[in-house]
Amino acid sequence: MAQLEDEAAQSTSALGPLIGLTREDIFGAVAVMLRETASDPQRLMKHSQEVGQDMIKIMTGKSELAPDPKDKRFRDPAWQYNPFMRAGMQYYLAVQKGASRWLEDLELDELERDRARFISNIIIDGLAPTNTLVGNPTAQKMAIDSGGLSLIKGLKNAYDDMVHNKGMVSQVDKKPFKLGENIATSKGSVVLRTEMMELVQYAPTTDEVYEIPQLTIPPQINKMYINDLSPEKSVVKYQLDNGIQTFVISWKNPTKEQGHWDMADYVRSCREAMEAVSKITGSKKVNVSAGCSGGQTASMLASKMASDKDDLLGALTLMVCVLHPKQNDIEAGSLVSENGLALAKRRASKKGVIKGDDLARGFAWLRPNDLIWNYVINNYLLGQDPPAFDVLFWNADATNLSAALMGDFLTVFETLAFTKQGEVEMVDHKIDLSKVTSDLFILGGVTDHITPWKATYRSTRLFGSKDVTYVLSHSGHMQAILNPPGNPKARYYIQKDEKKKLPETADEWLKGTEEVSGSWWPYWMEWVQSRAGEKKKAPAKLGNKAYQPLDPAPGLYVMEEC
């Protein structure tokens, strides 16, 4: 179960170029494979013969095909000692091996080969014997040991998913969690509510606080309480306990009628929130932290404020956020095409919003072993409940994405807007991060499949900031952020000579790093505190006369469902 939790937590959904992936791109990749196969029958015959030879060896017990030691699907001893199971596994591995050799032999360019490889892997992963009761010895043992009850429970789980989860296999047991009671429990209040967002101010937990507050801008497709999951892994609580005046934006879940909300609207909301934070705290500066697509929004905000010569922005923290994407950064990036992006924009505009469930479903099928087949085996074949894990509860609590904002994110990806200096216009200005001079802290995750760390490192070259710090957390996407003190496995990498200018590339940076045991949070907190001004007496009340406290944290907008 712990392994299941970890694998899924490393693959939480996020915005990126994949929101522009269309079925035409996928079918196009399949069509290319079929075209190349038909163009040279002899090549197909050659690879068929090779697979046939492997099959003969398997039937005669002479095959030495074995799974990759990292392949967790075949760890049950039955795959090694049961002749029937061993043969079934080897047949599958023979097909896998044959498909890999066949793809390498096709006359494809690098991009087409990446597309073909990605699609074929999805298909072959779906054919794994472990995905069926007949081919899964662990499930068979469970059925015998439970007297068939595991099969009955599995059927019930499948029925519940068909009826209550729109046909998708459940990744989390939601029943134990209730917002405001055992998740998102830090004390605070909504001090500003608009059509687009709520601004939540959290109650200080120290007698003194730093004068410059911190505002967190969350992603638009996930809810803000990722920052306050539990007391043990709450970024909010950690900031409060270290004297930081803490504010978090909570985005409204858009409906079809709000599909016109675009990047300019979200940036205006961020500025409105910053101005409210400034007036509530009396500070002339507001530090900002943001992650994933929230980081793209914060970067757009910083560019706009620099263009307007607005100096309210203090220090800026960007976590697991890519501003300079490349098509091969992620495994499925090769599937995204210019035509597909245009189609995605048109379809989104027609619908008004992209439903959160649809985004989650599409994302899951791009990593089926981690996000689908693992759960099919656990929930249906073994008849067990999915894990009750707070990160997965949050990940399943998806929100809609307005069509206009989706279009803007795709435009940023297409044009590489953040890499240009004054060439791309959006949010009523020419985007130019070189004019942003705020001190900058950037975080990446070693095993992040969504925003790969080397892609996040490129952001260090985009800003006009003289003070840029890069930290690499030893974990995946959201787990890289939620890495609190006390985690025995936690470690991170920093540049040995912190005063030295960051090198041009991620590989050069890595050569000059040192590994530090423990959480990166204390390191970051020292960085934030040194840029948060002097200490003063903590406020006795939240808000002020102009911004009266409304509903208690985490607010009303996080309670809304798709």
PDB file of N, CA and C in Angstrom, residues 279-340:
ATOM      1  N   LYS A 279      -2.382  46.170   2.476  1.00  0.00           N
ATOM      2  CA  LYS A 279      -3.184  47.060   3.319  1.00  0.00           C
ATOM      3  C   LYS A 279      -3.487  46.430   4.681  1.00  0.00           C
ATOM      4  N   ILE A 280      -3.685  45.127   4.704  1.00  0.00           N
ATOM      5  CA  ILE A 280      -3.975  44.446   5.973  1.00  0.00           C
ATOM      6  C   ILE A 280      -2.750  44.447   6.882  1.00  0.00           C
ATOM      7  N   THR A 281      -1.576  44.234   6.307  1.00  0.00           N
ATOM      8  CA  THR A 281      -0.353  44.113   7.115  1.00  0.00           C
ATOM      9  C   THR A 281       0.403  45.425   7.266  1.00  0.00           C
ATOM     10  N   GLY A 282       0.094  46.399   6.407  1.00  0.00           N
ATOM     11  CA  GLY A 282       0.827  47.657   6.439  1.00  0.00           C
ATOM     12  C   GLY A 282       2.192  47.578   5.781  1.00  0.00           C
ATOM     13  N   SER A 283       2.453  46.513   5.064  1.00  0.00           N
ATOM     14  CA  SER A 283       3.751  46.328   4.420  1.00  0.00           C
ATOM     15  C   SER A 283       3.755  46.905   3.010  1.00  0.00           C
ATOM     16  N   LYS A 284       4.880  47.493   2.640  1.00  0.00           N
ATOM     17  CA  LYS A 284       5.023  48.044   1.291  1.00  0.00           C
ATOM     18  C   LYS A 284       5.532  47.003   0.300  1.00  0.00           C
ATOM     19  N   LYS A 285       5.836  45.813   0.812  1.00  0.00           N
ATOM     20  CA  LYS A 285       6.268  44.709  -0.030  1.00  0.00           C
ATOM     21  C   LYS A 285       5.461  43.469   0.320  1.00  0.00           C
ATOM     22  N   VAL A 286       5.250  42.603  -0.670  1.00  0.00           N
ATOM     23  CA  VAL A 286       4.596  41.309  -0.441  1.00  0.00           C
ATOM     24  C   VAL A 286       5.438  40.247  -1.140  1.00  0.00           C
ATOM     25  N   ASN A 287       5.966  39.310  -0.366  1.00  0.00           N
ATOM     26  CA  ASN A 287       6.661  38.174  -0.966  1.00  0.00           C
ATOM     27  C   ASN A 287       5.640  37.192  -1.530  1.00  0.00           C
ATOM     28  N   VAL A 288       5.999  36.519  -2.600  1.00  0.00           N
ATOM     29  CA  VAL A 288       5.072  35.610  -3.290  1.00  0.00           C
ATOM     30  C   VAL A 288       5.727  34.250  -3.480  1.00  0.00           C
ATOM     31  N   SER A 289       4.953  33.192  -3.240  1.00  0.00           N
ATOM     32  CA  SER A 289       5.397  31.835  -3.572  1.00  0.00           C
ATOM     33  C   SER A 289       4.313  31.179  -4.421  1.00  0.00           C
ATOM     34  N   ALA A 290       4.733  30.300  -5.321  1.00  0.00           N
ATOM     35  CA  ALA A 290       3.771  29.669  -6.228  1.00  0.00           C
ATOM     36  C   ALA A 290       4.362  28.379  -6.765  1.00  0.00           C
ATOM     37  N   GLY A 291       3.491  27.450  -7.137  1.00  0.00           N
ATOM     38  CA  GLY A 291       3.946  26.174  -7.669  1.00  0.00           C
ATOM     39  C   GLY A 291       3.229  25.789  -8.945  1.00  0.00           C
ATOM     40  N   CYS A 292       3.922  25.026  -9.786  1.00  0.00           N
ATOM     41  CA  CYS A 292       3.349  24.472 -11.016  1.00  0.00           C
ATOM     42  C   CYS A 292       2.726  25.582 -11.866  1.00  0.00           C
ATOM     43  N   SER A 293       1.456  25.429 -12.295  1.00  0.00           N
ATOM     44  CA  SER A 293       0.844  26.464 -13.137  1.00  0.00           C
ATOM     45  C   SER A 293       0.656  27.763 -12.366  1.00  0.00           C
ATOM     46  N   GLY A 294       0.579  27.675 -11.037  1.00  0.00           N
ATOM     47  CA  GLY A 294       0.551  28.890 -10.230  1.00  0.00           C
ATOM     48  C   GLY A 294       1.846  29.668 -10.392  1.00  0.00           C
ATOM     49  N   GLY A 295       2.954  28.950 -10.620  1.00  0.00           N
ATOM     50  CA  GLY A 295       4.228  29.599 -10.865  1.00  0.00           C
ATOM     51  C   GLY A 295       4.254  30.339 -12.193  1.00  0.00           C
ATOM     52  N   GLN A 296       3.593  29.778 -13.202  1.00  0.00           N
ATOM     53  CA  GLN A 296       3.494  30.484 -14.475  1.00  0.00           C
ATOM     54  C   GLN A 296       2.664  31.755 -14.313  1.00  0.00           C
ATOM     55  N   THR A 297       1.586  31.644 -13.532  1.00  0.00           N
ATOM     56  CA  THR A 297       0.747  32.807 -13.274  1.00  0.00           C
ATOM     57  C   THR A 297       1.530  33.862 -12.497  1.00  0.00           C
ATOM     58  N   ALA A 298       2.284  33.430 -11.479  1.00  0.00           N
ATOM     59  CA  ALA A 298       3.086  34.367 -10.690  1.00  0.00           C
ATOM     60  C   ALA A 298       4.157  35.033 -11.543  1.00  0.00           C
ATOM     61  N   SER A 299       4.732  34.296 -12.481  1.00  0.00           N
ATOM     62  CA  SER A 299       5.749  34.869 -13.362  1.00  0.00           C
ATOM     63  C   SER A 299       5.132  35.900 -14.293  1.00  0.00           C
ATOM     64  N   MET A 300       3.935  35.609 -14.789  1.00  0.00           N
ATOM     65  CA  MET A 300       3.218  36.581 -15.624  1.00  0.00           C
ATOM     66  C   MET A 300       2.892  37.829 -14.804  1.00  0.00           C
ATOM     67  N   LEU A 301       2.483  37.609 -13.556  1.00  0.00           N
ATOM     68  CA  LEU A 301       2.206  38.720 -12.642  1.00  0.00           C
ATOM     69  C   LEU A 301       3.456  39.572 -12.435  1.00  0.00           C
ATOM     70  N   ALA A 302       4.584  38.920 -12.191  1.00  0.00           N
ATOM     71  CA  ALA A 302       5.835  39.648 -11.968  1.00  0.00           C
ATOM     72  C   ALA A 302       6.220  40.463 -13.195  1.00  0.00           C
ATOM     73  N   SER A 303       6.048  39.878 -14.380  1.00  0.00           N
ATOM     74  CA  SER A 303       6.360  40.585 -15.625  1.00  0.00           C
ATOM     75  C   SER A 303       5.463  41.809 -15.801  1.00  0.00           C
ATOM     76  N   LYS A 304       4.183  41.631 -15.534  1.00  0.00           N
ATOM     77  CA  LYS A 304       3.229  42.737 -15.662  1.00  0.00           C
ATOM     78  C   LYS A 304       3.538  43.851 -14.669  1.00  0.00           C
ATOM     79  N   MET A 305       3.852  43.484 -13.431  1.00  0.00           N
ATOM     80  CA  MET A 305       4.149  44.501 -12.420  1.00  0.00           C
ATOM     81  C   MET A 305       5.439  45.254 -12.755  1.00  0.00           C
ATOM     82  N   ALA A 306       6.421  44.538 -13.292  1.00  0.00           N
ATOM     83  CA  ALA A 306       7.659  45.203 -13.710  1.00  0.00           C
ATOM     84  C   ALA A 306       7.387  46.165 -14.853  1.00  0.00           C
ATOM     85  N   SER A 307       6.505  45.752 -15.773  1.00  0.00           N
ATOM     86  CA  SER A 307       6.144  46.614 -16.899  1.00  0.00           C
ATOM     87  C   SER A 307       5.446  47.881 -16.421  1.00  0.00           C
ATOM     88  N   ASP A 308       4.620  47.725 -15.377  1.00  0.00           N
ATOM     89  CA  ASP A 308       3.879  48.870 -14.824  1.00  0.00           C
ATOM     90  C   ASP A 308       4.697  49.655 -13.804  1.00  0.00           C
ATOM     91  N   LYS A 309       5.945  49.212 -13.570  1.00  0.00           N
ATOM     92  CA  LYS A 309       6.820  49.833 -12.560  1.00  0.00           C
ATOM     93  C   LYS A 309       6.165  49.825 -11.176  1.00  0.00           C
ATOM     94  N   ASP A 310       5.473  48.725 -10.892  1.00  0.00           N
ATOM     95  CA  ASP A 310       4.848  48.504  -9.586  1.00  0.00           C
ATOM     96  C   ASP A 310       5.843  47.723  -8.731  1.00  0.00           C
ATOM     97  N   ASP A 311       6.302  48.314  -7.636  1.00  0.00           N
ATOM     98  CA  ASP A 311       7.348  47.687  -6.837  1.00  0.00           C
ATOM     99  C   ASP A 311       6.812  46.968  -5.595  1.00  0.00           C
ATOM    100  N   LEU A 312       5.541  46.575  -5.612  1.00  0.00           N
ATOM    101  CA  LEU A 312       4.953  45.887  -4.463  1.00  0.00           C
ATOM    102  C   LEU A 312       5.535  44.480  -4.273  1.00  0.00           C
ATOM    103  N   LEU A 313       5.936  43.835  -5.365  1.00  0.00           N
ATOM    104  CA  LEU A 313       6.452  42.471  -5.279  1.00  0.00           C
ATOM    105  C   LEU A 313       7.807  42.438  -4.600  1.00  0.00           C
ATOM    106  N   GLY A 314       7.913  41.576  -3.572  1.00  0.00           N
ATOM    107  CA  GLY A 314       9.189  41.380  -2.897  1.00  0.00           C
ATOM    108  C   GLY A 314       9.914  40.187  -3.470  1.00  0.00           C
ATOM    109  N   ALA A 315      10.272  39.226  -2.628  1.00  0.00           N
ATOM    110  CA  ALA A 315      10.960  38.023  -3.085  1.00  0.00           C
ATOM    111  C   ALA A 315       9.967  37.060  -3.729  1.00  0.00           C
ATOM    112  N   LEU A 316      10.462  36.251  -4.664  1.00  0.00           N
ATOM    113  CA  LEU A 316       9.602  35.338  -5.423  1.00  0.00           C
ATOM    114  C   LEU A 316      10.128  33.914  -5.322  1.00  0.00           C
ATOM    115  N   THR A 317       9.245  32.988  -4.933  1.00  0.00           N
ATOM    116  CA  THR A 317       9.581  31.560  -4.865  1.00  0.00           C
ATOM    117  C   THR A 317       8.762  30.804  -5.904  1.00  0.00           C
ATOM    118  N   LEU A 318       9.429  30.040  -6.757  1.00  0.00           N
ATOM    119  CA  LEU A 318       8.761  29.230  -7.786  1.00  0.00           C
ATOM    120  C   LEU A 318       9.101  27.760  -7.531  1.00  0.00           C
ATOM    121  N   MET A 319       8.083  26.948  -7.320  1.00  0.00           N
ATOM    122  CA  MET A 319       8.293  25.536  -7.015  1.00  0.00           C
ATOM    123  C   MET A 319       7.762  24.664  -8.157  1.00  0.00           C
ATOM    124  N   VAL A 320       8.554  23.669  -8.541  1.00  0.00           N
ATOM    125  CA  VAL A 320       8.208  22.698  -9.596  1.00  0.00           C
ATOM    126  C   VAL A 320       7.427  23.357 -10.732  1.00  0.00           C
ATOM    127  N   CYS A 321       8.027  24.350 -11.315  1.00  0.00           N
ATOM    128  CA  CYS A 321       7.366  25.158 -12.357  1.00  0.00           C
ATOM    129  C   CYS A 321       8.287  25.292 -13.563  1.00  0.00           C
ATOM    130  N   VAL A 322       7.744  25.039 -14.753  1.00  0.00           N
ATOM    131  CA  VAL A 322       8.523  25.144 -15.992  1.00  0.00           C
ATOM    132  C   VAL A 322       8.090  26.388 -16.762  1.00  0.00           C
ATOM    133  N   LEU A 323       9.038  27.271 -17.019  1.00  0.00           N
ATOM    134  CA  LEU A 323       8.768  28.486 -17.804  1.00  0.00           C
ATOM    135  C   LEU A 323       9.390  28.399 -19.202  1.00  0.00           C
ATOM    136  N   HIS A 324      10.361  27.496 -19.358  1.00  0.00           N
ATOM    137  CA  HIS A 324      11.001  27.307 -20.657  1.00  0.00           C
ATOM    138  C   HIS A 324      10.873  25.829 -21.040  1.00  0.00           C
ATOM    139  N   PRO A 325       9.688  25.439 -21.561  1.00  0.00           N
ATOM    140  CA  PRO A 325       9.468  24.028 -21.890  1.00  0.00           C
ATOM    141  C   PRO A 325      10.118  23.626 -23.202  1.00  0.00           C
ATOM    142  N   LYS A 326      10.466  22.355 -23.292  1.00  0.00           N
ATOM    143  CA  LYS A 326      10.910  21.756 -24.546  1.00  0.00           C
ATOM    144  C   LYS A 326      10.086  20.496 -24.765  1.00  0.00           C
ATOM    145  N   GLN A 327       9.847  20.168 -26.025  1.00  0.00           N
ATOM    146  CA  GLN A 327       8.907  19.097 -26.346  1.00  0.00           C
ATOM    147  C   GLN A 327       9.301  17.758 -25.745  1.00  0.00           C
ATOM    148  N   ASN A 328      10.582  17.489 -25.621  1.00  0.00           N
ATOM    149  CA  ASN A 328      11.022  16.187 -25.104  1.00  0.00           C
ATOM    150  C   ASN A 328      11.259  16.194 -23.601  1.00  0.00           C
ATOM    151  N   ASP A 329      10.801  17.235 -22.902  1.00  0.00           N
ATOM    152  CA  ASP A 329      10.955  17.278 -21.449  1.00  0.00           C
ATOM    153  C   ASP A 329      10.227  16.118 -20.782  1.00  0.00           C
ATOM    154  N   ILE A 330       9.022  15.837 -21.265  1.00  0.00           N
ATOM    155  CA  ILE A 330       8.190  14.791 -20.671  1.00  0.00           C
ATOM    156  C   ILE A 330       7.926  13.710 -21.698  1.00  0.00           C
ATOM    157  N   GLU A 331       7.613  12.510 -21.203  1.00  0.00           N
ATOM    158  CA  GLU A 331       7.478  11.341 -22.072  1.00  0.00           C
ATOM    159  C   GLU A 331       6.432  11.534 -23.163  1.00  0.00           C
ATOM    160  N   ALA A 332       5.306  12.159 -22.819  1.00  0.00           N
ATOM    161  CA  ALA A 332       4.225  12.310 -23.786  1.00  0.00           C
ATOM    162  C   ALA A 332       4.317  13.607 -24.581  1.00  0.00           C
ATOM    163  N   GLY A 333       5.358  14.397 -24.317  1.00  0.00           N
ATOM    164  CA  GLY A 333       5.483  15.677 -25.013  1.00  0.00           C
ATOM    165  C   GLY A 333       5.575  15.525 -26.513  1.00  0.00           C
ATOM    166  N   SER A 334       6.138  14.403 -26.968  1.00  0.00           N
ATOM    167  CA  SER A 334       6.293  14.186 -28.406  1.00  0.00           C
ATOM    168  C   SER A 334       4.953  14.075 -29.127  1.00  0.00           C
ATOM    169  N   LEU A 335       3.884  13.762 -28.367  1.00  0.00           N
ATOM    170  CA  LEU A 335       2.569  13.609 -28.994  1.00  0.00           C
ATOM    171  C   LEU A 335       1.907  14.945 -29.309  1.00  0.00           C
ATOM    172  N   VAL A 336       2.381  16.007 -28.681  1.00  0.00           N
ATOM    173  CA  VAL A 336       1.749  17.313 -28.860  1.00  0.00           C
ATOM    174  C   VAL A 336       2.198  17.915 -30.187  1.00  0.00           C
ATOM    175  N   SER A 337       1.218  18.334 -30.982  1.00  0.00           N
ATOM    176  CA  SER A 337       1.521  18.926 -32.285  1.00  0.00           C
ATOM    177  C   SER A 337       0.875  20.305 -32.403  1.00  0.00           C
ATOM    178  N   GLU A 338       1.349  21.067 -33.360  1.00  0.00           N
ATOM    179  CA  GLU A 338       0.791  22.407 -33.588  1.00  0.00           C
ATOM    180  C   GLU A 338      -0.689  22.314 -33.938  1.00  0.00           C
ATOM    181  N   ASN A 339      -1.035  21.348 -34.793  1.00  0.00           N
ATOM    182  CA  ASN A 339      -2.437  21.161 -35.164  1.00  0.00           C
ATOM    183  C   ASN A 339      -3.268  20.722 -33.961  1.00  0.00           C
ATOM    184  N   GLY A 340      -2.691  19.852 -33.129  1.00  0.00           N
ATOM    185  CA  GLY A 340      -3.394  19.395 -31.944  1.00  0.00           C
ATOM    186  C   GLY A 340      -3.670  20.520 -30.974  1.00  0.00           C
TER     187      GLY A 340
END
